[in-house]
Amino acid sequence: MKKHIPILLCAAALATAACNNDIFTDRNELPDFTDITVEGDGGQWSAPIVRDGLLRVYIDYSESVQPYVHYYDADGGTTDASCPAADLGSIVFENPVTFYSIGLHGEMLYVTSNYNAAWADNVTLRLEYDSGVTKLIHLTITQGEPLQLGFCIYDGEIELEENVAERTYTESFTNRGPIPQRMVIMPYRSSQCSDVAMPAEQWARKLIVDMPMLVYVPALVNSGYEWQLQDFTDICLGDLRTFAPEEYMNEKFFVEVPAGVKARVTWTLHYTRASQQGRLDFYNTVTENYTSDVRFECTAVYPTSYDYTVSYEE
């Protein structure tokens, strides 16, 4: 279907040009810098350009999004960013979350955004002339209707890596009274957990979804703690979260301190990394289509055990 896009763009360009003949009667060339905003879902913009001496038309995309960028010549064949402007038909950026095109027809330049279900996108279009002048068009594609998460399924086993990190803490207490005292130590009070849901597809990163994540919490049946899946809101795919382990921050142990003695308690938390794979499926409300399954891996790091030592000074 992609190879027909330039042909469709040309047809749309002809129709738009016919409608806008009265608008663009004064064909002054573009300024050196143009700043435009195009609505993400169905937005359009067009302007006349000077084709004489125009060498190249291209956008500097980062390496991570290069697979989504497609150049087409005037006949609808695939080409690349080095294509001479005289032969270029369109530049198309397409992935399941964003689809916009930049088309050339005659002395007109067209920008069309079919949908943009992510955040606002900012790109700079460059028009290079043989005079050495490069005209810049800064495009802002606004955010349209976001993708909807159809489902999230974990289909892999939980894999554990024990003792991936350690954190050591110390607390002292001097008993100046005549009777023994007791120190109360909450070993997890100052600890931090982290987790991330990392999608395999670059385009899915930074999408905000509600989904279950791995947690280390009190066991549902027996005593102690276990790894479970727990629902969370506003998970930003690909972003690392850090937080305190609220489920067991109040866990404690006691150390007896005799009268007239200073006790020093040193404890070490041992962290475990848990990971589990799954798949996500999204629905595009503009195209009314589901995307292909997106693989992801949820990784969580929690303190899961501790040990401690006590030393005394008279």
mmCIF file of N, CA, C and O in Angstrom, residues 148-225:
data_model
loop_
_atom_site.group_PDB
_atom_site.id
_atom_site.type_symbol
_atom_site.label_atom_id
_atom_site.label_comp_id
_atom_site.label_asym_id
_atom_site.label_seq_id
_atom_site.Cartn_x
_atom_site.Cartn_y
_atom_site.Cartn_z
ATOM 1 N N GLN A 148 -5.296 3.786 22.059
ATOM 2 C CA GLN A 148 -5.912 3.144 23.207
ATOM 3 C C GLN A 148 -5.318 1.753 23.377
ATOM 4 O O GLN A 148 -5.148 1.020 22.396
ATOM 5 N N LEU A 149 -4.983 1.413 24.615
ATOM 6 C CA LEU A 149 -4.448 0.083 24.881
ATOM 7 C C LEU A 149 -5.578 -0.934 24.821
ATOM 8 O O LEU A 149 -6.545 -0.860 25.585
ATOM 9 N N GLY A 150 -5.459 -1.862 23.863
ATOM 10 C CA GLY A 150 -6.484 -2.896 23.733
ATOM 11 C C GLY A 150 -6.347 -3.954 24.819
ATOM 12 O O GLY A 150 -7.309 -4.303 25.501
ATOM 13 N N PHE A 151 -5.129 -4.460 24.991
ATOM 14 C CA PHE A 151 -4.891 -5.423 26.058
ATOM 15 C C PHE A 151 -3.405 -5.488 26.364
ATOM 16 O O PHE A 151 -2.554 -5.070 25.574
ATOM 17 N N CYS A 152 -3.116 -6.007 27.542
ATOM 18 C CA CYS A 152 -1.749 -6.276 27.996
ATOM 19 C C CYS A 152 -1.730 -7.693 28.532
ATOM 20 O O CYS A 152 -2.496 -8.023 29.452
ATOM 21 N N ILE A 153 -0.897 -8.539 27.940
ATOM 22 C CA ILE A 153 -0.839 -9.943 28.338
ATOM 23 C C ILE A 153 0.606 -10.300 28.681
ATOM 24 O O ILE A 153 1.512 -10.066 27.875
ATOM 25 N N TYR A 154 0.806 -10.851 29.863
ATOM 26 C CA TYR A 154 2.103 -11.419 30.228
ATOM 27 C C TYR A 154 2.088 -12.899 29.822
ATOM 28 O O TYR A 154 1.259 -13.670 30.309
ATOM 29 N N ASP A 155 2.999 -13.274 28.954
ATOM 30 C CA ASP A 155 3.005 -14.651 28.469
ATOM 31 C C ASP A 155 4.328 -15.373 28.737
ATOM 32 O O ASP A 155 4.582 -16.458 28.216
ATOM 33 N N GLY A 156 5.187 -14.769 29.538
ATOM 34 C CA GLY A 156 6.455 -15.403 29.883
ATOM 35 C C GLY A 156 6.526 -15.715 31.367
ATOM 36 O O GLY A 156 5.695 -15.267 32.161
ATOM 37 N N GLU A 157 7.523 -16.506 31.745
ATOM 38 C CA GLU A 157 7.735 -16.822 33.152
ATOM 39 C C GLU A 157 8.518 -15.697 33.824
ATOM 40 O O GLU A 157 9.297 -14.986 33.191
ATOM 41 N N ILE A 158 8.292 -15.521 35.114
ATOM 42 C CA ILE A 158 9.064 -14.541 35.873
ATOM 43 C C ILE A 158 10.480 -15.082 36.069
ATOM 44 O O ILE A 158 10.664 -16.206 36.555
ATOM 45 N N GLU A 159 11.462 -14.306 35.669
ATOM 46 C CA GLU A 159 12.868 -14.675 35.845
ATOM 47 C C GLU A 159 13.469 -13.796 36.937
ATOM 48 O O GLU A 159 13.287 -12.575 36.936
ATOM 49 N N LEU A 160 14.195 -14.441 37.860
ATOM 50 C CA LEU A 160 14.756 -13.731 39.003
ATOM 51 C C LEU A 160 16.274 -13.754 38.975
ATOM 52 O O LEU A 160 16.887 -14.775 38.662
ATOM 53 N N GLU A 161 16.871 -12.618 39.321
ATOM 54 C CA GLU A 161 18.313 -12.509 39.515
ATOM 55 C C GLU A 161 18.528 -12.012 40.940
ATOM 56 O O GLU A 161 18.185 -10.871 41.259
ATOM 57 N N GLU A 162 19.081 -12.878 41.771
ATOM 58 C CA GLU A 162 19.230 -12.543 43.183
ATOM 59 C C GLU A 162 20.485 -11.696 43.415
ATOM 60 O O GLU A 162 21.477 -11.806 42.706
ATOM 61 N N ASN A 163 20.404 -10.871 44.450
ATOM 62 C CA ASN A 163 21.550 -10.091 44.926
ATOM 63 C C ASN A 163 22.219 -9.280 43.809
ATOM 64 O O ASN A 163 23.450 -9.261 43.678
ATOM 65 N N VAL A 164 21.399 -8.590 43.008
ATOM 66 C CA VAL A 164 21.955 -7.764 41.924
ATOM 67 C C VAL A 164 22.551 -6.465 42.451
ATOM 68 O O VAL A 164 23.314 -5.786 41.755
ATOM 69 N N ALA A 165 22.203 -6.096 43.687
ATOM 70 C CA ALA A 165 22.763 -4.888 44.309
ATOM 71 C C ALA A 165 22.622 -5.009 45.816
ATOM 72 O O ALA A 165 21.807 -5.800 46.326
ATOM 73 N N GLU A 166 23.449 -4.244 46.534
ATOM 74 C CA GLU A 166 23.384 -4.207 47.988
ATOM 75 C C GLU A 166 23.454 -2.761 48.462
ATOM 76 O O GLU A 166 24.103 -1.926 47.828
ATOM 77 N N ARG A 167 22.767 -2.471 49.567
ATOM 78 C CA ARG A 167 22.824 -1.163 50.192
ATOM 79 C C ARG A 167 23.002 -1.368 51.695
ATOM 80 O O ARG A 167 22.251 -2.137 52.306
ATOM 81 N N THR A 168 23.995 -0.695 52.259
ATOM 82 C CA THR A 168 24.309 -0.861 53.679
ATOM 83 C C THR A 168 23.995 0.408 54.453
ATOM 84 O O THR A 168 24.289 1.526 53.997
ATOM 85 N N TYR A 169 23.403 0.231 55.628
ATOM 86 C CA TYR A 169 23.007 1.349 56.490
ATOM 87 C C TYR A 169 23.501 1.075 57.912
ATOM 88 O O TYR A 169 23.681 -0.081 58.316
ATOM 89 N N THR A 170 23.695 2.171 58.655
ATOM 90 C CA THR A 170 24.160 2.049 60.040
ATOM 91 C C THR A 170 23.358 2.987 60.934
ATOM 92 O O THR A 170 23.048 4.121 60.538
ATOM 93 N N GLU A 171 23.044 2.505 62.123
ATOM 94 C CA GLU A 171 22.353 3.328 63.104
ATOM 95 C C GLU A 171 22.910 3.011 64.494
ATOM 96 O O GLU A 171 23.164 1.834 64.810
ATOM 97 N N SER A 172 23.132 4.064 65.297
ATOM 98 C CA SER A 172 23.704 3.891 66.634
ATOM 99 C C SER A 172 22.756 4.422 67.712
ATOM 100 O O SER A 172 21.937 5.312 67.456
ATOM 101 N N PHE A 173 22.913 3.847 68.908
ATOM 102 C CA PHE A 173 22.115 4.316 70.050
ATOM 103 C C PHE A 173 22.914 4.089 71.329
ATOM 104 O O PHE A 173 23.455 2.987 71.557
ATOM 105 N N THR A 174 23.018 5.130 72.174
ATOM 106 C CA THR A 174 23.687 5.014 73.471
ATOM 107 C C THR A 174 22.643 5.019 74.572
ATOM 108 O O THR A 174 21.855 5.970 74.701
ATOM 109 N N ASN A 175 22.642 3.951 75.329
ATOM 110 C CA ASN A 175 21.697 3.816 76.441
ATOM 111 C C ASN A 175 22.322 4.432 77.694
ATOM 112 O O ASN A 175 23.165 3.824 78.355
ATOM 113 N N ARG A 176 21.905 5.638 78.028
ATOM 114 C CA ARG A 176 22.454 6.323 79.186
ATOM 115 C C ARG A 176 21.615 6.090 80.450
ATOM 116 O O ARG A 176 21.917 6.652 81.518
ATOM 117 N N GLY A 177 20.589 5.282 80.326
ATOM 118 C CA GLY A 177 19.726 5.019 81.477
ATOM 119 C C GLY A 177 20.203 3.840 82.297
ATOM 120 O O GLY A 177 21.129 3.112 81.939
ATOM 121 N N PRO A 178 19.485 3.571 83.397
ATOM 122 C CA PRO A 178 19.889 2.493 84.315
ATOM 123 C C PRO A 178 19.326 1.118 83.932
ATOM 124 O O PRO A 178 19.699 0.117 84.553
ATOM 125 N N ILE A 179 18.449 1.076 82.947
ATOM 126 C CA ILE A 179 17.828 -0.206 82.571
ATOM 127 C C ILE A 179 18.028 -0.443 81.078
ATOM 128 O O ILE A 179 18.284 0.478 80.300
ATOM 129 N N PRO A 180 17.930 -1.711 80.641
ATOM 130 C CA PRO A 180 18.099 -2.012 79.206
ATOM 131 C C PRO A 180 17.046 -1.294 78.361
ATOM 132 O O PRO A 180 15.917 -1.063 78.809
ATOM 133 N N GLN A 181 17.455 -0.926 77.161
ATOM 134 C CA GLN A 181 16.565 -0.299 76.185
ATOM 135 C C GLN A 181 16.527 -1.155 74.913
ATOM 136 O O GLN A 181 17.349 -2.063 74.732
ATOM 137 N N ARG A 182 15.593 -0.834 74.070
ATOM 138 C CA ARG A 182 15.438 -1.618 72.833
ATOM 139 C C ARG A 182 15.477 -0.692 71.626
ATOM 140 O O ARG A 182 14.758 0.309 71.577
ATOM 141 N N MET A 183 16.332 -0.999 70.685
ATOM 142 C CA MET A 183 16.360 -0.284 69.405
ATOM 143 C C MET A 183 15.364 -0.930 68.441
ATOM 144 O O MET A 183 15.279 -2.168 68.367
ATOM 145 N N VAL A 184 14.624 -0.087 67.744
ATOM 146 C CA VAL A 184 13.697 -0.573 66.712
ATOM 147 C C VAL A 184 14.265 -0.158 65.355
ATOM 148 O O VAL A 184 14.438 1.035 65.082
ATOM 149 N N ILE A 185 14.566 -1.129 64.544
ATOM 150 C CA ILE A 185 15.160 -0.884 63.224
ATOM 151 C C ILE A 185 14.142 -1.259 62.147
ATOM 152 O O ILE A 185 13.619 -2.382 62.145
ATOM 153 N N MET A 186 13.866 -0.312 61.274
ATOM 154 C CA MET A 186 13.022 -0.580 60.096
ATOM 155 C C MET A 186 13.944 -0.603 58.875
ATOM 156 O O MET A 186 14.261 0.447 58.304
ATOM 157 N N PRO A 187 14.394 -1.773 58.479
ATOM 158 C CA PRO A 187 15.471 -1.856 57.476
ATOM 159 C C PRO A 187 15.106 -1.326 56.101
ATOM 160 O O PRO A 187 15.981 -0.887 55.350
ATOM 161 N N TYR A 188 13.825 -1.351 55.760
ATOM 162 C CA TYR A 188 13.428 -0.933 54.411
ATOM 163 C C TYR A 188 13.001 0.536 54.340
ATOM 164 O O TYR A 188 12.634 1.019 53.273
ATOM 165 N N ARG A 189 13.061 1.237 55.483
ATOM 166 C CA ARG A 189 12.518 2.586 55.532
ATOM 167 C C ARG A 189 13.216 3.527 54.533
ATOM 168 O O ARG A 189 12.578 4.397 53.937
ATOM 169 N N SER A 190 14.504 3.385 54.325
ATOM 170 C CA SER A 190 15.246 4.284 53.425
ATOM 171 C C SER A 190 15.534 3.673 52.062
ATOM 172 O O SER A 190 16.302 4.234 51.276
ATOM 173 N N SER A 191 14.936 2.535 51.774
ATOM 174 C CA SER A 191 15.268 1.839 50.522
ATOM 175 C C SER A 191 14.470 2.393 49.341
ATOM 176 O O SER A 191 13.493 3.119 49.508
ATOM 177 N N GLN A 192 14.907 2.042 48.147
ATOM 178 C CA GLN A 192 14.251 2.452 46.910
ATOM 179 C C GLN A 192 14.060 1.244 46.002
ATOM 180 O O GLN A 192 14.929 0.358 45.927
ATOM 181 N N CYS A 193 12.923 1.222 45.324
ATOM 182 C CA CYS A 193 12.648 0.220 44.293
ATOM 183 C C CYS A 193 12.661 0.910 42.933
ATOM 184 O O CYS A 193 12.636 2.140 42.837
ATOM 185 N N SER A 194 12.680 0.124 41.889
ATOM 186 C CA SER A 194 12.570 0.678 40.537
ATOM 187 C C SER A 194 11.899 -0.328 39.633
ATOM 188 O O SER A 194 11.928 -1.543 39.885
ATOM 189 N N ASP A 195 11.248 0.176 38.582
ATOM 190 C CA ASP A 195 10.690 -0.713 37.565
ATOM 191 C C ASP A 195 10.576 0.036 36.241
ATOM 192 O O ASP A 195 10.636 1.266 36.187
ATOM 193 N N VAL A 196 10.429 -0.729 35.172
ATOM 194 C CA VAL A 196 10.280 -0.162 33.840
ATOM 195 C C VAL A 196 9.593 -1.193 32.956
ATOM 196 O O VAL A 196 9.819 -2.393 33.089
ATOM 197 N N ALA A 197 8.700 -0.728 32.086
ATOM 198 C CA ALA A 197 8.094 -1.563 31.042
ATOM 199 C C ALA A 197 8.689 -1.096 29.721
ATOM 200 O O ALA A 197 8.360 -0.011 29.243
ATOM 201 N N MET A 198 9.579 -1.884 29.157
ATOM 202 C CA MET A 198 10.324 -1.481 27.967
ATOM 203 C C MET A 198 9.763 -2.173 26.716
ATOM 204 O O MET A 198 9.857 -3.387 26.577
ATOM 205 N N PRO A 199 9.147 -1.399 25.803
ATOM 206 C CA PRO A 199 8.622 -2.004 24.571
ATOM 207 C C PRO A 199 9.749 -2.276 23.579
ATOM 208 O O PRO A 199 10.769 -1.568 23.556
ATOM 209 N N ALA A 200 9.564 -3.286 22.760
ATOM 210 C CA ALA A 200 10.580 -3.628 21.760
ATOM 211 C C ALA A 200 10.592 -2.627 20.619
ATOM 212 O O ALA A 200 11.624 -2.454 19.960
ATOM 213 N N GLU A 201 9.466 -1.969 20.349
ATOM 214 C CA GLU A 201 9.368 -1.029 19.241
ATOM 215 C C GLU A 201 9.650 0.392 19.716
ATOM 216 O O GLU A 201 9.081 0.847 20.712
ATOM 217 N N GLN A 202 10.513 1.091 18.974
ATOM 218 C CA GLN A 202 10.882 2.449 19.346
ATOM 219 C C GLN A 202 9.674 3.373 19.397
ATOM 220 O O GLN A 202 9.562 4.229 20.283
ATOM 221 N N TRP A 203 8.719 3.221 18.462
ATOM 222 C CA TRP A 203 7.589 4.139 18.389
ATOM 223 C C TRP A 203 6.689 4.055 19.617
ATOM 224 O O TRP A 203 5.944 4.992 19.916
ATOM 225 N N ALA A 204 6.736 2.911 20.335
ATOM 226 C CA ALA A 204 5.853 2.737 21.485
ATOM 227 C C ALA A 204 6.411 3.368 22.750
ATOM 228 O O ALA A 204 5.672 3.504 23.742
ATOM 229 N N ARG A 205 7.662 3.766 22.745
ATOM 230 C CA ARG A 205 8.251 4.361 23.942
ATOM 231 C C ARG A 205 7.657 5.746 24.195
ATOM 232 O O ARG A 205 7.384 6.478 23.264
ATOM 233 N N LYS A 206 7.452 6.045 25.444
ATOM 234 C CA LYS A 206 6.854 7.286 25.930
ATOM 235 C C LYS A 206 5.329 7.286 25.870
ATOM 236 O O LYS A 206 4.703 8.249 26.317
ATOM 237 N N LEU A 207 4.702 6.232 25.315
ATOM 238 C CA LEU A 207 3.250 6.161 25.374
ATOM 239 C C LEU A 207 2.813 5.936 26.826
ATOM 240 O O LEU A 207 3.472 5.219 27.584
ATOM 241 N N ILE A 208 1.703 6.548 27.219
ATOM 242 C CA ILE A 208 1.195 6.436 28.591
ATOM 243 C C ILE A 208 0.061 5.421 28.607
ATOM 244 O O ILE A 208 -0.929 5.571 27.870
ATOM 245 N N VAL A 209 0.192 4.400 29.445
ATOM 246 C CA VAL A 209 -0.813 3.336 29.495
ATOM 247 C C VAL A 209 -1.106 2.959 30.944
ATOM 248 O O VAL A 209 -0.329 3.251 31.857
ATOM 249 N N ASP A 210 -2.243 2.310 31.137
ATOM 250 C CA ASP A 210 -2.574 1.675 32.407
ATOM 251 C C ASP A 210 -2.321 0.184 32.237
ATOM 252 O O ASP A 210 -2.900 -0.447 31.329
ATOM 253 N N MET A 211 -1.452 -0.382 33.067
ATOM 254 C CA MET A 211 -1.080 -1.781 32.872
ATOM 255 C C MET A 211 -0.552 -2.368 34.178
ATOM 256 O O MET A 211 -0.151 -1.642 35.092
ATOM 257 N N PRO A 212 -0.553 -3.697 34.298
ATOM 258 C CA PRO A 212 0.022 -4.330 35.490
ATOM 259 C C PRO A 212 1.551 -4.344 35.422
ATOM 260 O O PRO A 212 2.136 -4.461 34.347
ATOM 261 N N MET A 213 2.179 -4.200 36.592
ATOM 262 C CA MET A 213 3.630 -4.229 36.719
ATOM 263 C C MET A 213 4.010 -5.227 37.815
ATOM 264 O O MET A 213 3.230 -5.523 38.726
ATOM 265 N N LEU A 214 5.241 -5.716 37.739
ATOM 266 C CA LEU A 214 5.735 -6.636 38.759
ATOM 267 C C LEU A 214 5.971 -5.901 40.070
ATOM 268 O O LEU A 214 6.544 -4.811 40.097
ATOM 269 N N VAL A 215 5.524 -6.503 41.170
ATOM 270 C CA VAL A 215 5.729 -5.936 42.501
ATOM 271 C C VAL A 215 6.119 -7.056 43.457
ATOM 272 O O VAL A 215 5.778 -8.224 43.247
ATOM 273 N N TYR A 216 6.842 -6.694 44.505
ATOM 274 C CA TYR A 216 7.205 -7.640 45.563
ATOM 275 C C TYR A 216 6.410 -7.244 46.795
ATOM 276 O O TYR A 216 6.682 -6.222 47.433
ATOM 277 N N VAL A 217 5.396 -8.032 47.125
ATOM 278 C CA VAL A 217 4.416 -7.646 48.146
ATOM 279 C C VAL A 217 4.097 -8.844 49.037
ATOM 280 O O VAL A 217 4.491 -9.986 48.737
ATOM 281 N N PRO A 218 3.376 -8.610 50.149
ATOM 282 C CA PRO A 218 2.985 -9.736 50.996
ATOM 283 C C PRO A 218 2.254 -10.820 50.210
ATOM 284 O O PRO A 218 1.426 -10.531 49.342
ATOM 285 N N ALA A 219 2.583 -12.060 50.520
ATOM 286 C CA ALA A 219 1.998 -13.201 49.809
ATOM 287 C C ALA A 219 0.495 -13.272 50.026
ATOM 288 O O ALA A 219 -0.025 -12.897 51.090
ATOM 289 N N LEU A 220 -0.199 -13.733 49.006
ATOM 290 C CA LEU A 220 -1.656 -13.818 49.082
ATOM 291 C C LEU A 220 -2.120 -14.938 49.998
ATOM 292 O O LEU A 220 -3.178 -14.848 50.618
ATOM 293 N N VAL A 221 -1.342 -16.023 50.081
ATOM 294 C CA VAL A 221 -1.775 -17.194 50.848
ATOM 295 C C VAL A 221 -0.913 -17.388 52.086
ATOM 296 O O VAL A 221 -1.393 -17.337 53.220
ATOM 297 N N ASN A 222 0.392 -17.585 51.891
ATOM 298 C CA ASN A 222 1.275 -17.874 53.006
ATOM 299 C C ASN A 222 1.880 -16.586 53.561
ATOM 300 O O ASN A 222 1.662 -15.493 53.038
ATOM 301 N N SER A 223 2.641 -16.718 54.634
ATOM 302 C CA SER A 223 3.336 -15.566 55.202
ATOM 303 C C SER A 223 4.529 -15.214 54.319
ATOM 304 O O SER A 223 4.936 -15.979 53.437
ATOM 305 N N GLY A 224 5.092 -14.064 54.553
ATOM 306 C CA GLY A 224 6.233 -13.639 53.748
ATOM 307 C C GLY A 224 5.797 -12.811 52.558
ATOM 308 O O GLY A 224 4.691 -12.256 52.513
ATOM 309 N N TYR A 225 6.678 -12.735 51.570
ATOM 310 C CA TYR A 225 6.443 -11.885 50.396
ATOM 311 C C TYR A 225 6.653 -12.700 49.127
ATOM 312 O O TYR A 225 7.323 -13.741 49.128
#
